[in-house]
PDB file of N, CA, C and O in Angstrom:
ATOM      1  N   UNK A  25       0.847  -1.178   0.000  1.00  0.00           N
ATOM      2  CA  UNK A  25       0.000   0.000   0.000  1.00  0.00           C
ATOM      3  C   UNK A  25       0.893   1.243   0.000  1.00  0.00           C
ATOM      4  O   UNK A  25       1.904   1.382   0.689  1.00  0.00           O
ATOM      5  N   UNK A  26       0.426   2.056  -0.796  1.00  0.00           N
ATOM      6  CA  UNK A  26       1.540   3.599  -0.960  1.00  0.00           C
ATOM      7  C   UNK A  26       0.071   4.788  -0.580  1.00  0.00           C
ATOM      8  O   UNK A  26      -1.078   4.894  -1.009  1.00  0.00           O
ATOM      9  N   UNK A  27       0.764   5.387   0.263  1.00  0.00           N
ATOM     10  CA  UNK A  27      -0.188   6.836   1.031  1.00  0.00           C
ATOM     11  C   UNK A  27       0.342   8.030   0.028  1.00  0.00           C
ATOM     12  O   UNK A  27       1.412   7.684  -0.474  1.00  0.00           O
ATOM     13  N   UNK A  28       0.115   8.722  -0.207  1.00  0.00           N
ATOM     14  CA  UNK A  28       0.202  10.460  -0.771  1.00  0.00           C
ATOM     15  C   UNK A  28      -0.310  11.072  -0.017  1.00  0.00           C
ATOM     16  O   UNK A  28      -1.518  10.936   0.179  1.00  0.00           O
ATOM     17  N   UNK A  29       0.629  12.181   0.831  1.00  0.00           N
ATOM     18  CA  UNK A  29      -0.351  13.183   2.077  1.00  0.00           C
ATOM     19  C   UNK A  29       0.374  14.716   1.426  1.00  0.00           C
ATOM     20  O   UNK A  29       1.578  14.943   1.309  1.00  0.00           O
ATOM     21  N   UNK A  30      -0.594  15.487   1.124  1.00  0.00           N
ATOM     22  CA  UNK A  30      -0.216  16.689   0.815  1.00  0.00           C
ATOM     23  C   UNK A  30      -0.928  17.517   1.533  1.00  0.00           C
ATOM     24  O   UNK A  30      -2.012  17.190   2.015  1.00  0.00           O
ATOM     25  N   UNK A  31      -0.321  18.840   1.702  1.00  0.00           N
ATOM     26  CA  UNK A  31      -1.195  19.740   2.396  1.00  0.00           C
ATOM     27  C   UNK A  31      -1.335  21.048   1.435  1.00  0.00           C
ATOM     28  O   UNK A  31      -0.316  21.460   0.881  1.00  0.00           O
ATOM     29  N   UNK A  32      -2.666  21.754   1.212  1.00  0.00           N
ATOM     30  CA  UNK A  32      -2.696  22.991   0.764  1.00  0.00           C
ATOM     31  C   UNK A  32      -2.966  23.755   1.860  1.00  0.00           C
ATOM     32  O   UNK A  32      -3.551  23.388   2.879  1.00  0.00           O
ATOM     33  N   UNK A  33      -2.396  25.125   1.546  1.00  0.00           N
ATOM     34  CA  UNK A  33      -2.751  26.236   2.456  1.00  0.00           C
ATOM     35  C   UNK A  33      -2.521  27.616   1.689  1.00  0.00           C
ATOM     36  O   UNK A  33      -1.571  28.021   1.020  1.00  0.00           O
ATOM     37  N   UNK A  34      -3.683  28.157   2.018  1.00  0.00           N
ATOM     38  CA  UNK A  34      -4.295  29.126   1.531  1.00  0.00           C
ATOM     39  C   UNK A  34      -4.504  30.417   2.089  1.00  0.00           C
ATOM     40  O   UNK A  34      -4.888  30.368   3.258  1.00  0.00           O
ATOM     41  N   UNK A  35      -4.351  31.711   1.549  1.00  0.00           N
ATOM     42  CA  UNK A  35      -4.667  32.835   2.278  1.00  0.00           C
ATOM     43  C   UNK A  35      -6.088  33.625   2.101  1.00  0.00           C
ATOM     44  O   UNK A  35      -6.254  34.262   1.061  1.00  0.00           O
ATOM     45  N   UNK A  36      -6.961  33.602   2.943  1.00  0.00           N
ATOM     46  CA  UNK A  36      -8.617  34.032   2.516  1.00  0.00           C
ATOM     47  C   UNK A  36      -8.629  35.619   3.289  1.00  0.00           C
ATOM     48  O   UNK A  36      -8.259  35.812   4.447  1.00  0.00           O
ATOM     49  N   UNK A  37      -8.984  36.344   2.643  1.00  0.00           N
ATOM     50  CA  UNK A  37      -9.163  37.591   2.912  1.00  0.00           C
ATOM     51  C   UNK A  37     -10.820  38.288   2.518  1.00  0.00           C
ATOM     52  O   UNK A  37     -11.573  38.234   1.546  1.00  0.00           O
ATOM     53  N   UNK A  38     -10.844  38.930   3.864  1.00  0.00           N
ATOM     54  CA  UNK A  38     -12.287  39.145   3.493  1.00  0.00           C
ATOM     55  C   UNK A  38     -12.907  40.558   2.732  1.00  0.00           C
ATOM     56  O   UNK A  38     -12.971  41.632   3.329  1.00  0.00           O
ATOM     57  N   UNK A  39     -13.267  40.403   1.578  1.00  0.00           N
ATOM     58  CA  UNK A  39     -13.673  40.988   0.324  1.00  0.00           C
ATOM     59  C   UNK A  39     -14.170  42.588   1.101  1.00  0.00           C
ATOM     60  O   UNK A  39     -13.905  43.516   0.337  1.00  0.00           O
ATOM     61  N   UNK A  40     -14.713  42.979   2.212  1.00  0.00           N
ATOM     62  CA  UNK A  40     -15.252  44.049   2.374  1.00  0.00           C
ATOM     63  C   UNK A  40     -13.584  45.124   3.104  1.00  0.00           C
ATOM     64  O   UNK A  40     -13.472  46.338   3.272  1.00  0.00           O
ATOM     65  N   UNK A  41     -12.759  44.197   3.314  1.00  0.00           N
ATOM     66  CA  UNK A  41     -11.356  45.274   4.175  1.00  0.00           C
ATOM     67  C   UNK A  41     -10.266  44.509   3.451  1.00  0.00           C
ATOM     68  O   UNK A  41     -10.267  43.482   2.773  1.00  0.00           O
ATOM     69  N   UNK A  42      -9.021  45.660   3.961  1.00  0.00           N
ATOM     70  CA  UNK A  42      -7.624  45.355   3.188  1.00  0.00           C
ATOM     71  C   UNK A  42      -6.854  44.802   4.549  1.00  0.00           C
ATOM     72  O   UNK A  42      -5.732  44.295   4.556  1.00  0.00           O
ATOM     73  N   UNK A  43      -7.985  45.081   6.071  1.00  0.00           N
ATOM     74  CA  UNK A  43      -7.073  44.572   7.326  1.00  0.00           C
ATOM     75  C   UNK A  43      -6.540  43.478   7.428  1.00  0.00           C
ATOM     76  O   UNK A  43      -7.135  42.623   8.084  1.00  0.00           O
ATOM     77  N   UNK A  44      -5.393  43.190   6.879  1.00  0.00           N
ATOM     78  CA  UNK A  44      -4.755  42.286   7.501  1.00  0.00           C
ATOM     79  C   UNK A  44      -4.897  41.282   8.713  1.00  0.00           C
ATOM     80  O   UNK A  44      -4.935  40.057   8.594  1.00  0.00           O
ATOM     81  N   UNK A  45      -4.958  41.866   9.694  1.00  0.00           N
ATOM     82  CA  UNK A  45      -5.214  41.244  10.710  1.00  0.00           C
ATOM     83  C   UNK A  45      -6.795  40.363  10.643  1.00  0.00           C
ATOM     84  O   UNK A  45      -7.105  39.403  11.348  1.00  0.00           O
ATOM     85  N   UNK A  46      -7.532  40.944   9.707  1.00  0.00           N
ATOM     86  CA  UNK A  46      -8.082  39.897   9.417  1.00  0.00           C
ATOM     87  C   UNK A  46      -8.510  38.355   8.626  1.00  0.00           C
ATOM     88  O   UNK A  46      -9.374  37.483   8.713  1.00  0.00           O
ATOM     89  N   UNK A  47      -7.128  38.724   7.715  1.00  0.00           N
ATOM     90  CA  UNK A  47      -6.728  37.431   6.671  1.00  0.00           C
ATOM     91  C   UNK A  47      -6.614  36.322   7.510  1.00  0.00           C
ATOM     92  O   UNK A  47      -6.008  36.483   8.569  1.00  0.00           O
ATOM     93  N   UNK A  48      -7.047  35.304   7.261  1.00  0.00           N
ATOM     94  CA  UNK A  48      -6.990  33.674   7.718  1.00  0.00           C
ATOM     95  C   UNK A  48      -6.291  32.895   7.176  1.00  0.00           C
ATOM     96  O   UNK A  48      -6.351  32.926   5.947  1.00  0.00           O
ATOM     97  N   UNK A  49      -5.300  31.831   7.836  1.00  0.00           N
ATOM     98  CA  UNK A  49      -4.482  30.862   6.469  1.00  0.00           C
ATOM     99  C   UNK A  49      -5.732  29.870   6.788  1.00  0.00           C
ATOM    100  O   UNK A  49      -6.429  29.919   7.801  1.00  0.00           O
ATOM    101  N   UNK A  50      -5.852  29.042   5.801  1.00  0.00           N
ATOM    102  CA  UNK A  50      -6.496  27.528   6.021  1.00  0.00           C
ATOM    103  C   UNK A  50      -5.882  26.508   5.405  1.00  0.00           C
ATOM    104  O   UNK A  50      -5.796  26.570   4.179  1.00  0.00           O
ATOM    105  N   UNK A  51      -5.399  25.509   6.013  1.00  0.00           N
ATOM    106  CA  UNK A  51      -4.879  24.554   5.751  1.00  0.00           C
ATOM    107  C   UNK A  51      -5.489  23.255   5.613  1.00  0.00           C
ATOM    108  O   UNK A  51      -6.269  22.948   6.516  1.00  0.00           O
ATOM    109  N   UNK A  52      -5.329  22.526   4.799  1.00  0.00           N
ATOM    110  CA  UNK A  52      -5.925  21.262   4.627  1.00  0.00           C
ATOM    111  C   UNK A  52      -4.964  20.159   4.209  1.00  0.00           C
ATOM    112  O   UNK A  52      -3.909  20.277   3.586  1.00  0.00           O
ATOM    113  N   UNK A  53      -5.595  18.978   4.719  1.00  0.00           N
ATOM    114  CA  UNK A  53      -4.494  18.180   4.565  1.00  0.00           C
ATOM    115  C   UNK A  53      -5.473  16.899   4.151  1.00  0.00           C
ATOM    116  O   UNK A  53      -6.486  16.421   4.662  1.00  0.00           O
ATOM    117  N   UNK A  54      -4.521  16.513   2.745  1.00  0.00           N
ATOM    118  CA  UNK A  54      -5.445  15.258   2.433  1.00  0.00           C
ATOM    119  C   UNK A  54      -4.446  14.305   2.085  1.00  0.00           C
ATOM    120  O   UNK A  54      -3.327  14.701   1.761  1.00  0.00           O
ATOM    121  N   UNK A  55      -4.820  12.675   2.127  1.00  0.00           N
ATOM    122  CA  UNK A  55      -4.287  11.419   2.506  1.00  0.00           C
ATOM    123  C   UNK A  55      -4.930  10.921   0.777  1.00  0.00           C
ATOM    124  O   UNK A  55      -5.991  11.186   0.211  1.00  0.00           O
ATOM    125  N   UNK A  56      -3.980  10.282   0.441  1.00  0.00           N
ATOM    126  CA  UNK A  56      -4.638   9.089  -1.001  1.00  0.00           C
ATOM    127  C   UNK A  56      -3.930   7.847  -0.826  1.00  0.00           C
ATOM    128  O   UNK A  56      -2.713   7.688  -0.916  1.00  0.00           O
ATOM    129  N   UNK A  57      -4.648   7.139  -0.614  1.00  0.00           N
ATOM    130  CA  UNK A  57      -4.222   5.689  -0.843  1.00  0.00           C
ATOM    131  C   UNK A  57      -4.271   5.060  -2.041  1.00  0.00           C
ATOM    132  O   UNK A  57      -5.223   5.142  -2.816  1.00  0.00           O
ATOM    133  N   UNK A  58      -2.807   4.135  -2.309  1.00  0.00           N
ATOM    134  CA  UNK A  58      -3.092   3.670  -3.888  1.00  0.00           C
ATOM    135  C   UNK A  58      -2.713   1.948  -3.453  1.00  0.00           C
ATOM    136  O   UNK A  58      -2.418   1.473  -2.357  1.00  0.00           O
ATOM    137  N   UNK A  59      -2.819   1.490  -4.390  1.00  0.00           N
ATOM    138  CA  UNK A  59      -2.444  -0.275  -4.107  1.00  0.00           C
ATOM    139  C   UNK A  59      -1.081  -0.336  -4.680  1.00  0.00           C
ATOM    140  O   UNK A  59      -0.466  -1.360  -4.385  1.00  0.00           O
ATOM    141  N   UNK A  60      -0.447   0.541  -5.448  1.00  0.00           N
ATOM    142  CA  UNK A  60       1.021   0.310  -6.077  1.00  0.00           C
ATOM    143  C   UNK A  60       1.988   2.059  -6.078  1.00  0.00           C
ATOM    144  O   UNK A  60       1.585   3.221  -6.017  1.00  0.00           O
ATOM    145  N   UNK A  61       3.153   1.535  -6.163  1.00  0.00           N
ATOM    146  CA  UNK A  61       3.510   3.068  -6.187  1.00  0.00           C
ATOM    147  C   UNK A  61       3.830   3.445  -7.825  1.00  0.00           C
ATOM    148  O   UNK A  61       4.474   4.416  -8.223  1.00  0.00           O
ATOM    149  N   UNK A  62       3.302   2.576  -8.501  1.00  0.00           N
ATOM    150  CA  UNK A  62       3.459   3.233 -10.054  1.00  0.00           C
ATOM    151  C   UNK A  62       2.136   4.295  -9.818  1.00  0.00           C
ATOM    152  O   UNK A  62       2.263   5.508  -9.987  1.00  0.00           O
ATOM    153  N   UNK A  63       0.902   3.684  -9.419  1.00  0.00           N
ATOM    154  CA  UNK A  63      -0.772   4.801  -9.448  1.00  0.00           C
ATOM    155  C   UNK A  63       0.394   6.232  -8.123  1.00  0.00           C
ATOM    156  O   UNK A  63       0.498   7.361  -8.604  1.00  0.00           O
ATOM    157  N   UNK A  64       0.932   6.054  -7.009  1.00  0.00           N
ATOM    158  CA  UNK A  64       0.981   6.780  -6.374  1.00  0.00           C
ATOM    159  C   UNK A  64       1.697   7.959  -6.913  1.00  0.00           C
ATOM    160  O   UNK A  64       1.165   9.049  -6.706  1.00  0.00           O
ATOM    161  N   UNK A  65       2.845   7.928  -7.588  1.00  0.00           N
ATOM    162  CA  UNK A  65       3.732   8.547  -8.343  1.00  0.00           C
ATOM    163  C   UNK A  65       3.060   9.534  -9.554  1.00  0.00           C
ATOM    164  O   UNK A  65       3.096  10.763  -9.595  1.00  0.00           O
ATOM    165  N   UNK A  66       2.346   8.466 -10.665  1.00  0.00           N
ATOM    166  CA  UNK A  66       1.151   9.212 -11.414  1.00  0.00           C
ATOM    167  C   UNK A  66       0.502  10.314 -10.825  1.00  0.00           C
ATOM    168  O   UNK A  66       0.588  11.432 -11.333  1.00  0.00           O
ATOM    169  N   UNK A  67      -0.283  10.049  -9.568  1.00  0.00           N
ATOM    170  CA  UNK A  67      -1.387  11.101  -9.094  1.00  0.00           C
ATOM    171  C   UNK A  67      -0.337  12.097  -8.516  1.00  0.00           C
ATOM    172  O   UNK A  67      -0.540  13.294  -8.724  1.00  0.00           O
ATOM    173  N   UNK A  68       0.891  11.679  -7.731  1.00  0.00           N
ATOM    174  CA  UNK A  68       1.767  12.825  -7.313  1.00  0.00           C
ATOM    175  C   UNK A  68       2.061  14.148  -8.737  1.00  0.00           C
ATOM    176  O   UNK A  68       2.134  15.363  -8.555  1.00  0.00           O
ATOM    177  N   UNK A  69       2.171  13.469  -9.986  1.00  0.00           N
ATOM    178  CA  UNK A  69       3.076  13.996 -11.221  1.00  0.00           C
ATOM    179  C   UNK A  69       2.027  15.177 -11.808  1.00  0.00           C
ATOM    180  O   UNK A  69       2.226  16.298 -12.277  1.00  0.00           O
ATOM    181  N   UNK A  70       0.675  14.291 -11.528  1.00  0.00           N
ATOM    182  CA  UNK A  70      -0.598  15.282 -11.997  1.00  0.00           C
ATOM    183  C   UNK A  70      -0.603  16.880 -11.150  1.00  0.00           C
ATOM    184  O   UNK A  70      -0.709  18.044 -11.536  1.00  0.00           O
ATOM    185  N   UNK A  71      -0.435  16.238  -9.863  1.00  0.00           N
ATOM    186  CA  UNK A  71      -0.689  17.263  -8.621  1.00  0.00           C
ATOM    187  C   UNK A  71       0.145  17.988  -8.766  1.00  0.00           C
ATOM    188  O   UNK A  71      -0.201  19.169  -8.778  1.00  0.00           O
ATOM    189  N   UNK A  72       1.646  17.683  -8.948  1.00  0.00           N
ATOM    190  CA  UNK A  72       2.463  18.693  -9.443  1.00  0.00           C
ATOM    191  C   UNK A  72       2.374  19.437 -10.249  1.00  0.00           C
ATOM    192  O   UNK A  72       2.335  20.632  -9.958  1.00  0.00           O
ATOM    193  N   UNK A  73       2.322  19.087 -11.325  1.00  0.00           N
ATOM    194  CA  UNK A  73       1.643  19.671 -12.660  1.00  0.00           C
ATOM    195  C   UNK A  73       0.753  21.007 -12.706  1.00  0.00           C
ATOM    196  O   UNK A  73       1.022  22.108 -13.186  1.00  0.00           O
ATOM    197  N   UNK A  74      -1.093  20.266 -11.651  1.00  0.00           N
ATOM    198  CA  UNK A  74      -1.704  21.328 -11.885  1.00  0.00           C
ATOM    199  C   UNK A  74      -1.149  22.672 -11.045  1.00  0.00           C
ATOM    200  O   UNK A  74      -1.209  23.890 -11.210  1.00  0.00           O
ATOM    201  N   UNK A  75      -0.519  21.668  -9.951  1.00  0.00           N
ATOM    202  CA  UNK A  75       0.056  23.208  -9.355  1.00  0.00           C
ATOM    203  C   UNK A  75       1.244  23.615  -9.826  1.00  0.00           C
ATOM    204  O   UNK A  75       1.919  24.055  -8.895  1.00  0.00           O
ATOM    205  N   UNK A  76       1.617  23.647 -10.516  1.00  0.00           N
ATOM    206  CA  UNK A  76       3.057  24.586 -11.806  1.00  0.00           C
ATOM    207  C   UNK A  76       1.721  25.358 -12.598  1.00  0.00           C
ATOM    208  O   UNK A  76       1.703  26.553 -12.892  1.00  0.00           O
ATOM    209  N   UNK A  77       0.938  24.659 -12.787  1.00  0.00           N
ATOM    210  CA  UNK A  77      -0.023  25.549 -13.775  1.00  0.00           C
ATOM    211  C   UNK A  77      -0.957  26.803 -13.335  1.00  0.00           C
ATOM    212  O   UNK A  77      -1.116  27.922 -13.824  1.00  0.00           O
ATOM    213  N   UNK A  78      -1.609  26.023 -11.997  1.00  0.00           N
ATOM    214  CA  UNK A  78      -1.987  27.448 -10.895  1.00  0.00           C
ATOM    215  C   UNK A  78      -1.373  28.387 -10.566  1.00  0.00           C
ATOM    216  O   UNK A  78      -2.030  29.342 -10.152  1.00  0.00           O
ATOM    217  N   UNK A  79       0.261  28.517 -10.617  1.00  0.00           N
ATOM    218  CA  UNK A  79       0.849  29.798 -10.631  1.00  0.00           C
ATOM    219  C   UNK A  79       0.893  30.946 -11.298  1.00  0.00           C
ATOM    220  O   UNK A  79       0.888  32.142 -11.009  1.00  0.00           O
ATOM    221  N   UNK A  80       0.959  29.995 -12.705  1.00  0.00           N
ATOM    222  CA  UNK A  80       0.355  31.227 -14.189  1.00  0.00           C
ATOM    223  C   UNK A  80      -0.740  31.722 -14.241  1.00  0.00           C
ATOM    224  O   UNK A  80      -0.984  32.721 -14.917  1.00  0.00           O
ATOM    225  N   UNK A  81      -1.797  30.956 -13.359  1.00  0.00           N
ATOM    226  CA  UNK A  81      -3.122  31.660 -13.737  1.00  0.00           C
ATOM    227  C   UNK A  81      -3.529  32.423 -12.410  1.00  0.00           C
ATOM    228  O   UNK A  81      -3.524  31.821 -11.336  1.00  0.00           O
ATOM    229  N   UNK A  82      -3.886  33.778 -12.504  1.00  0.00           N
ATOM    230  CA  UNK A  82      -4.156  34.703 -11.770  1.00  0.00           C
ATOM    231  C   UNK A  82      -5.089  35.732 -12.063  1.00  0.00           C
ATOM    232  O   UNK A  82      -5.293  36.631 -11.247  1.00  0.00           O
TER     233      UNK A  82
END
C-alpha cells in the first residue's frame, strides 16, 4: 500500500477590508491511498503539474 499526504494552504481575505489582521491561512491536509507506487507517483506527477499551472493563472 503507498499513502500520498499533501497539504494545501491558503490565504482568505475578506472581500469588504484590506485589514490584515483579518486574513486567515487555512490549511488542509489530504491522505490518497493507492495499491502500487506506479498509481501513487502518477497522481503525485498530476498534482504537481496542476500546481506549476496554478501559478500562471491569476
Amino acid at each position: 500500500m503507498w499513502i500520498l499526504m499533501y497539504v494545501f494552504s491558503y490565504s482568505v481575505s475578506p472581500a469588504a477590508t484590506n485589514d490584515r489582521a483579518e486574513w486567515r491561512l487555512l490549511p488542509a491536509v489530504v491522505f490518497q491511498e493507492f495499491s502500487n507506487e506506479e498509481r501513487c507517483n502518477m497522481a503525485k506527477s498530476k498534482l504537481e503539474g496542476s500546481l506549476k499551472e496554478s501559478g500562471s493563472q491569476a
